[in-house]
Amino acid sequence: IGRSRKRYPPGPRGLPLLGNLFDLPKREEWVAYKEMSRKYNSDLIYLDVLGTSIVVVNSLEVAQDLFDKRSSIYSDRPRMPMLNELIGFDWHFAFMPYGEPWRERRRLFHKEFTPPATLLHRPRELEATRKALVKFLDNPDGDYLSKFRYLSSTIILGTAYGIDVQNNNDPYVNVSERAVYAITQAGNIPSYLVDQIPALKYIPEWFPGGGFKKQAREWREYANDTPTLPLKFVKDSLADGTARSSIASRLISGMDEEGNRTPENEALLRDVLGSIYVAGSDTTTAVLENFVLAMVKNPDMLKKGQRAVDAVTGPNRLPDFSDQNSIPYVDALLKESLRWRPITPLAAPHRLMTDDEYQGYHIPRGSIVVGNSWAMLHDEVLYGPDTHLFNPERFLTSDGKIDSEVKHPEMLFGFSRRQCPGMDMAESSIWMTIASMLACFDILKAVDDAGRPIEPVEEYSSGMVCRPRLFRCSIQPRSPRVETLIREGL
């Protein structure tokens, strides 16, 4: 009775006991929540699912009011029985509850990836990019995905652990890809009924409806191996004197020198490095897939990007990080690749730690609060008309410079204290890849046996990470001179 007297944000009327269980969208939830926002004329949408309050934030203004200005009560994570308790990703600080263990891990992560610190990783980013360019030359089969995965894995595994990625079937890459897949499937609340009824985690696999337990058991192996296997590699390499420079080798050696290599400090290091490993291995790949799809669909933008790069680098060298402030069109392509089809259209869920009142609405303690990044990144007030179209010009002034008045699409990386601290390095590596691809390759539609262009179909996966489904394309070197530059670039 007391609950019914409170004024909650608007949303669909629920059923007795079940609430809005059947109102939860099955696919493209971000679009469905934006439609609810329009229907109810509210940037906040409220759903009650089996007694759990879910609040979806559909505008940047409200997100800043809640996640930023009230971050002390909106920075917790909800309990995630499937992801954390059954699969075993409780070591990943992105999914940890707000508290001291989370603070310790984020502090160490942030220390290694501040903007000045990321400059130290740029030589490895450049080397990995040049190696990936050679792969595109040696295998011009249009298989962009495997090359981008190699690129991102080479950067992350090299930076974090000093591991050289194998050309094919690398065991560390295989583990991380399976771990990332598990996170994308189980990371959105509520992905599984056990997230709403935690007691279900105790039912046996063979029990009707217990199939999620079998799935969790299979994924648990990857959740366990992700932080432990590469760290073991570093410790073994340090012991036999073969360790390469990396975050892990430096921090472990530092602990040995200071005499504080305790199990607690090793666990802290293991968790942070594992979080780096998972966070970086998939996100940059998905953004680059967006970029390739956009270039295939917009050959005029490809040509404009190529001209912009050529004007700075000339015919005798490849782009490097010294060019970053000289090619604003590449910056605009990067930002639009982040905005157009955001790879995390729904931010990881927050949990409200105490009752709150906002704009006359009551938001109860324990609510799951989700930022609809897609809705914000498609807000025409922020990004102008036709936000469904790929248009890098929206980030540029009339004279071709970056428009500082247009909001950076950082909502893609989360909000406030829960925003990904690896954002700067991710953007840095994506910038270098985009500039290099423009300098070296024509990215075009594939053709069928009759020579007719094949239109790419815009279909996207649905989950915590949203990416375009594989499509055929043609990625060919622009000239023999480019081939020489690529091979000399190594």
PDB file of N, CA and C in Angstrom, residues 225-285:
ATOM      1  N   ASP A 225      40.389 -18.778 -16.213  1.00  0.00           N
ATOM      2  CA  ASP A 225      41.656 -18.767 -16.939  1.00  0.00           C
ATOM      3  C   ASP A 225      42.083 -17.361 -17.355  1.00  0.00           C
ATOM      4  N   THR A 226      41.114 -16.476 -17.597  1.00  0.00           N
ATOM      5  CA  THR A 226      41.434 -15.155 -18.137  1.00  0.00           C
ATOM      6  C   THR A 226      42.435 -14.386 -17.277  1.00  0.00           C
ATOM      7  N   PRO A 227      42.246 -14.280 -15.954  1.00  0.00           N
ATOM      8  CA  PRO A 227      43.228 -13.519 -15.177  1.00  0.00           C
ATOM      9  C   PRO A 227      44.456 -14.337 -14.753  1.00  0.00           C
ATOM     10  N   THR A 228      44.341 -15.670 -14.743  1.00  0.00           N
ATOM     11  CA  THR A 228      45.423 -16.477 -14.167  1.00  0.00           C
ATOM     12  C   THR A 228      46.465 -16.941 -15.182  1.00  0.00           C
ATOM     13  N   LEU A 229      46.050 -17.364 -16.381  1.00  0.00           N
ATOM     14  CA  LEU A 229      47.005 -17.934 -17.337  1.00  0.00           C
ATOM     15  C   LEU A 229      48.056 -16.923 -17.803  1.00  0.00           C
ATOM     16  N   PRO A 230      47.667 -15.724 -18.259  1.00  0.00           N
ATOM     17  CA  PRO A 230      48.719 -14.795 -18.699  1.00  0.00           C
ATOM     18  C   PRO A 230      49.607 -14.305 -17.556  1.00  0.00           C
ATOM     19  N   LEU A 231      49.053 -14.197 -16.356  1.00  0.00           N
ATOM     20  CA  LEU A 231      49.887 -13.774 -15.228  1.00  0.00           C
ATOM     21  C   LEU A 231      50.903 -14.856 -14.880  1.00  0.00           C
ATOM     22  N   LYS A 232      50.509 -16.115 -14.998  1.00  0.00           N
ATOM     23  CA  LYS A 232      51.455 -17.213 -14.778  1.00  0.00           C
ATOM     24  C   LYS A 232      52.589 -17.149 -15.794  1.00  0.00           C
ATOM     25  N   PHE A 233      52.240 -16.803 -17.031  1.00  0.00           N
ATOM     26  CA  PHE A 233      53.265 -16.657 -18.065  1.00  0.00           C
ATOM     27  C   PHE A 233      54.299 -15.604 -17.653  1.00  0.00           C
ATOM     28  N   VAL A 234      53.856 -14.489 -17.125  1.00  0.00           N
ATOM     29  CA  VAL A 234      54.771 -13.414 -16.722  1.00  0.00           C
ATOM     30  C   VAL A 234      55.637 -13.866 -15.556  1.00  0.00           C
ATOM     31  N   LYS A 235      55.041 -14.505 -14.570  1.00  0.00           N
ATOM     32  CA  LYS A 235      55.809 -14.948 -13.403  1.00  0.00           C
ATOM     33  C   LYS A 235      56.859 -15.977 -13.802  1.00  0.00           C
ATOM     34  N   ASP A 236      56.477 -16.891 -14.705  1.00  0.00           N
ATOM     35  CA  ASP A 236      57.452 -17.886 -15.185  1.00  0.00           C
ATOM     36  C   ASP A 236      58.566 -17.203 -15.979  1.00  0.00           C
ATOM     37  N   SER A 237      58.198 -16.208 -16.783  1.00  0.00           N
ATOM     38  CA  SER A 237      59.202 -15.499 -17.590  1.00  0.00           C
ATOM     39  C   SER A 237      60.165 -14.705 -16.713  1.00  0.00           C
ATOM     40  N   LEU A 238      59.643 -14.094 -15.646  1.00  0.00           N
ATOM     41  CA  LEU A 238      60.521 -13.387 -14.714  1.00  0.00           C
ATOM     42  C   LEU A 238      61.479 -14.354 -14.031  1.00  0.00           C
ATOM     43  N   ALA A 239      60.971 -15.532 -13.719  1.00  0.00           N
ATOM     44  CA  ALA A 239      61.811 -16.519 -13.025  1.00  0.00           C
ATOM     45  C   ALA A 239      62.965 -17.010 -13.904  1.00  0.00           C
ATOM     46  N   ASP A 240      62.712 -17.153 -15.224  1.00  0.00           N
ATOM     47  CA  ASP A 240      63.792 -17.664 -16.089  1.00  0.00           C
ATOM     48  C   ASP A 240      64.501 -16.560 -16.876  1.00  0.00           C
ATOM     49  N   GLY A 241      64.166 -15.293 -16.555  1.00  0.00           N
ATOM     50  CA  GLY A 241      64.878 -14.168 -17.148  1.00  0.00           C
ATOM     51  C   GLY A 241      64.499 -13.814 -18.565  1.00  0.00           C
ATOM     52  N   THR A 242      63.328 -14.263 -19.037  1.00  0.00           N
ATOM     53  CA  THR A 242      62.914 -13.991 -20.424  1.00  0.00           C
ATOM     54  C   THR A 242      61.759 -13.000 -20.511  1.00  0.00           C
ATOM     55  N   ALA A 243      61.368 -12.386 -19.401  1.00  0.00           N
ATOM     56  CA  ALA A 243      60.197 -11.507 -19.406  1.00  0.00           C
ATOM     57  C   ALA A 243      60.451 -10.256 -20.235  1.00  0.00           C
ATOM     58  N   ARG A 244      59.447  -9.882 -21.022  1.00  0.00           N
ATOM     59  CA  ARG A 244      59.502  -8.638 -21.785  1.00  0.00           C
ATOM     60  C   ARG A 244      58.891  -7.519 -20.947  1.00  0.00           C
ATOM     61  N   SER A 245      59.203  -6.301 -21.312  1.00  0.00           N
ATOM     62  CA  SER A 245      58.653  -5.157 -20.596  1.00  0.00           C
ATOM     63  C   SER A 245      57.128  -5.135 -20.706  1.00  0.00           C
ATOM     64  N   SER A 246      56.464  -4.961 -19.581  1.00  0.00           N
ATOM     65  CA  SER A 246      54.999  -4.928 -19.540  1.00  0.00           C
ATOM     66  C   SER A 246      54.574  -4.346 -18.202  1.00  0.00           C
ATOM     67  N   ILE A 247      53.296  -4.041 -18.099  1.00  0.00           N
ATOM     68  CA  ILE A 247      52.762  -3.577 -16.817  1.00  0.00           C
ATOM     69  C   ILE A 247      52.973  -4.649 -15.753  1.00  0.00           C
ATOM     70  N   ALA A 248      52.685  -5.893 -16.090  1.00  0.00           N
ATOM     71  CA  ALA A 248      52.798  -6.976 -15.111  1.00  0.00           C
ATOM     72  C   ALA A 248      54.233  -7.152 -14.623  1.00  0.00           C
ATOM     73  N   SER A 249      55.176  -7.234 -15.554  1.00  0.00           N
ATOM     74  CA  SER A 249      56.572  -7.469 -15.146  1.00  0.00           C
ATOM     75  C   SER A 249      57.093  -6.314 -14.301  1.00  0.00           C
ATOM     76  N   ARG A 250      56.712  -5.092 -14.670  1.00  0.00           N
ATOM     77  CA  ARG A 250      57.176  -3.926 -13.913  1.00  0.00           C
ATOM     78  C   ARG A 250      56.611  -3.911 -12.502  1.00  0.00           C
ATOM     79  N   LEU A 251      55.306  -4.188 -12.373  1.00  0.00           N
ATOM     80  CA  LEU A 251      54.686  -4.130 -11.050  1.00  0.00           C
ATOM     81  C   LEU A 251      55.122  -5.296 -10.162  1.00  0.00           C
ATOM     82  N   ILE A 252      55.283  -6.485 -10.743  1.00  0.00           N
ATOM     83  CA  ILE A 252      55.750  -7.625  -9.944  1.00  0.00           C
ATOM     84  C   ILE A 252      57.181  -7.386  -9.472  1.00  0.00           C
ATOM     85  N   SER A 253      58.030  -6.898 -10.375  1.00  0.00           N
ATOM     86  CA  SER A 253      59.419  -6.599  -9.979  1.00  0.00           C
ATOM     87  C   SER A 253      59.453  -5.528  -8.896  1.00  0.00           C
ATOM     88  N   GLY A 254      58.557  -4.539  -9.018  1.00  0.00           N
ATOM     89  CA  GLY A 254      58.478  -3.499  -7.991  1.00  0.00           C
ATOM     90  C   GLY A 254      58.065  -4.055  -6.644  1.00  0.00           C
ATOM     91  N   MET A 255      57.120  -4.988  -6.640  1.00  0.00           N
ATOM     92  CA  MET A 255      56.710  -5.608  -5.378  1.00  0.00           C
ATOM     93  C   MET A 255      57.857  -6.388  -4.763  1.00  0.00           C
ATOM     94  N   ASP A 256      58.627  -7.079  -5.594  1.00  0.00           N
ATOM     95  CA  ASP A 256      59.774  -7.834  -5.079  1.00  0.00           C
ATOM     96  C   ASP A 256      60.818  -6.893  -4.468  1.00  0.00           C
ATOM     97  N   GLU A 257      61.077  -5.783  -5.146  1.00  0.00           N
ATOM     98  CA  GLU A 257      62.072  -4.835  -4.642  1.00  0.00           C
ATOM     99  C   GLU A 257      61.640  -4.211  -3.323  1.00  0.00           C
ATOM    100  N   GLU A 258      60.340  -3.972  -3.181  1.00  0.00           N
ATOM    101  CA  GLU A 258      59.832  -3.335  -1.963  1.00  0.00           C
ATOM    102  C   GLU A 258      59.457  -4.346  -0.881  1.00  0.00           C
ATOM    103  N   GLY A 259      59.537  -5.620  -1.210  1.00  0.00           N
ATOM    104  CA  GLY A 259      59.240  -6.656  -0.226  1.00  0.00           C
ATOM    105  C   GLY A 259      57.773  -6.759   0.143  1.00  0.00           C
ATOM    106  N   ASN A 260      56.877  -6.382  -0.772  1.00  0.00           N
ATOM    107  CA  ASN A 260      55.436  -6.450  -0.453  1.00  0.00           C
ATOM    108  C   ASN A 260      54.667  -7.308  -1.451  1.00  0.00           C
ATOM    109  N   ARG A 261      55.323  -8.362  -1.910  1.00  0.00           N
ATOM    110  CA  ARG A 261      54.636  -9.287  -2.833  1.00  0.00           C
ATOM    111  C   ARG A 261      53.813 -10.283  -2.013  1.00  0.00           C
ATOM    112  N   THR A 262      52.726  -9.792  -1.488  1.00  0.00           N
ATOM    113  CA  THR A 262      51.831 -10.598  -0.662  1.00  0.00           C
ATOM    114  C   THR A 262      50.739 -11.219  -1.519  1.00  0.00           C
ATOM    115  N   PRO A 263      50.068 -12.262  -1.021  1.00  0.00           N
ATOM    116  CA  PRO A 263      48.933 -12.835  -1.781  1.00  0.00           C
ATOM    117  C   PRO A 263      47.869 -11.797  -2.095  1.00  0.00           C
ATOM    118  N   GLU A 264      47.658 -10.855  -1.168  1.00  0.00           N
ATOM    119  CA  GLU A 264      46.637  -9.816  -1.402  1.00  0.00           C
ATOM    120  C   GLU A 264      47.039  -8.902  -2.561  1.00  0.00           C
ATOM    121  N   ASN A 265      48.326  -8.493  -2.589  1.00  0.00           N
ATOM    122  CA  ASN A 265      48.783  -7.625  -3.670  1.00  0.00           C
ATOM    123  C   ASN A 265      48.827  -8.351  -5.009  1.00  0.00           C
ATOM    124  N   GLU A 266      49.168  -9.632  -4.979  1.00  0.00           N
ATOM    125  CA  GLU A 266      49.149 -10.412  -6.225  1.00  0.00           C
ATOM    126  C   GLU A 266      47.728 -10.562  -6.747  1.00  0.00           C
ATOM    127  N   ALA A 267      46.775 -10.753  -5.833  1.00  0.00           N
ATOM    128  CA  ALA A 267      45.365 -10.867  -6.258  1.00  0.00           C
ATOM    129  C   ALA A 267      44.893  -9.556  -6.861  1.00  0.00           C
ATOM    130  N   LEU A 268      45.300  -8.446  -6.258  1.00  0.00           N
ATOM    131  CA  LEU A 268      44.937  -7.127  -6.788  1.00  0.00           C
ATOM    132  C   LEU A 268      45.487  -6.961  -8.201  1.00  0.00           C
ATOM    133  N   LEU A 269      46.748  -7.305  -8.388  1.00  0.00           N
ATOM    134  CA  LEU A 269      47.376  -7.198  -9.699  1.00  0.00           C
ATOM    135  C   LEU A 269      46.710  -8.133 -10.701  1.00  0.00           C
ATOM    136  N   ARG A 270      46.447  -9.354 -10.281  1.00  0.00           N
ATOM    137  CA  ARG A 270      45.779 -10.332 -11.159  1.00  0.00           C
ATOM    138  C   ARG A 270      44.438  -9.804 -11.658  1.00  0.00           C
ATOM    139  N   ASP A 271      43.654  -9.244 -10.756  1.00  0.00           N
ATOM    140  CA  ASP A 271      42.315  -8.771 -11.121  1.00  0.00           C
ATOM    141  C   ASP A 271      42.370  -7.576 -12.063  1.00  0.00           C
ATOM    142  N   VAL A 272      43.278  -6.651 -11.798  1.00  0.00           N
ATOM    143  CA  VAL A 272      43.377  -5.447 -12.636  1.00  0.00           C
ATOM    144  C   VAL A 272      43.868  -5.804 -14.032  1.00  0.00           C
ATOM    145  N   LEU A 273      44.909  -6.637 -14.112  1.00  0.00           N
ATOM    146  CA  LEU A 273      45.426  -7.034 -15.420  1.00  0.00           C
ATOM    147  C   LEU A 273      44.375  -7.833 -16.195  1.00  0.00           C
ATOM    148  N   GLY A 274      43.646  -8.701 -15.504  1.00  0.00           N
ATOM    149  CA  GLY A 274      42.588  -9.455 -16.164  1.00  0.00           C
ATOM    150  C   GLY A 274      41.498  -8.547 -16.693  1.00  0.00           C
ATOM    151  N   SER A 275      41.202  -7.480 -15.957  1.00  0.00           N
ATOM    152  CA  SER A 275      40.196  -6.518 -16.404  1.00  0.00           C
ATOM    153  C   SER A 275      40.674  -5.770 -17.649  1.00  0.00           C
ATOM    154  N   ILE A 276      41.962  -5.418 -17.677  1.00  0.00           N
ATOM    155  CA  ILE A 276      42.532  -4.785 -18.864  1.00  0.00           C
ATOM    156  C   ILE A 276      42.420  -5.717 -20.066  1.00  0.00           C
ATOM    157  N   TYR A 277      42.787  -6.955 -19.849  1.00  0.00           N
ATOM    158  CA  TYR A 277      42.799  -8.003 -20.869  1.00  0.00           C
ATOM    159  C   TYR A 277      41.420  -8.144 -21.515  1.00  0.00           C
ATOM    160  N   VAL A 278      40.377  -8.205 -20.693  1.00  0.00           N
ATOM    161  CA  VAL A 278      39.018  -8.391 -21.207  1.00  0.00           C
ATOM    162  C   VAL A 278      38.481  -7.107 -21.820  1.00  0.00           C
ATOM    163  N   ALA A 279      38.686  -5.985 -21.128  1.00  0.00           N
ATOM    164  CA  ALA A 279      38.089  -4.728 -21.583  1.00  0.00           C
ATOM    165  C   ALA A 279      38.617  -4.304 -22.938  1.00  0.00           C
ATOM    166  N   GLY A 280      39.898  -4.508 -23.184  1.00  0.00           N
ATOM    167  CA  GLY A 280      40.485  -4.005 -24.415  1.00  0.00           C
ATOM    168  C   GLY A 280      40.434  -4.937 -25.591  1.00  0.00           C
ATOM    169  N   SER A 281      40.174  -6.222 -25.348  1.00  0.00           N
ATOM    170  CA  SER A 281      40.299  -7.195 -26.426  1.00  0.00           C
ATOM    171  C   SER A 281      39.146  -7.163 -27.410  1.00  0.00           C
ATOM    172  N   ASP A 282      38.003  -6.635 -27.016  1.00  0.00           N
ATOM    173  CA  ASP A 282      36.828  -6.712 -27.880  1.00  0.00           C
ATOM    174  C   ASP A 282      36.287  -5.349 -28.290  1.00  0.00           C
ATOM    175  N   THR A 283      36.408  -4.364 -27.417  1.00  0.00           N
ATOM    176  CA  THR A 283      35.770  -3.077 -27.706  1.00  0.00           C
ATOM    177  C   THR A 283      36.384  -2.384 -28.922  1.00  0.00           C
ATOM    178  N   THR A 284      37.723  -2.360 -28.996  1.00  0.00           N
ATOM    179  CA  THR A 284      38.343  -1.684 -30.138  1.00  0.00           C
ATOM    180  C   THR A 284      38.018  -2.417 -31.437  1.00  0.00           C
ATOM    181  N   THR A 285      37.972  -3.734 -31.384  1.00  0.00           N
ATOM    182  CA  THR A 285      37.628  -4.516 -32.571  1.00  0.00           C
ATOM    183  C   THR A 285      36.242  -4.150 -33.081  1.00  0.00           C
TER     184      THR A 285
END
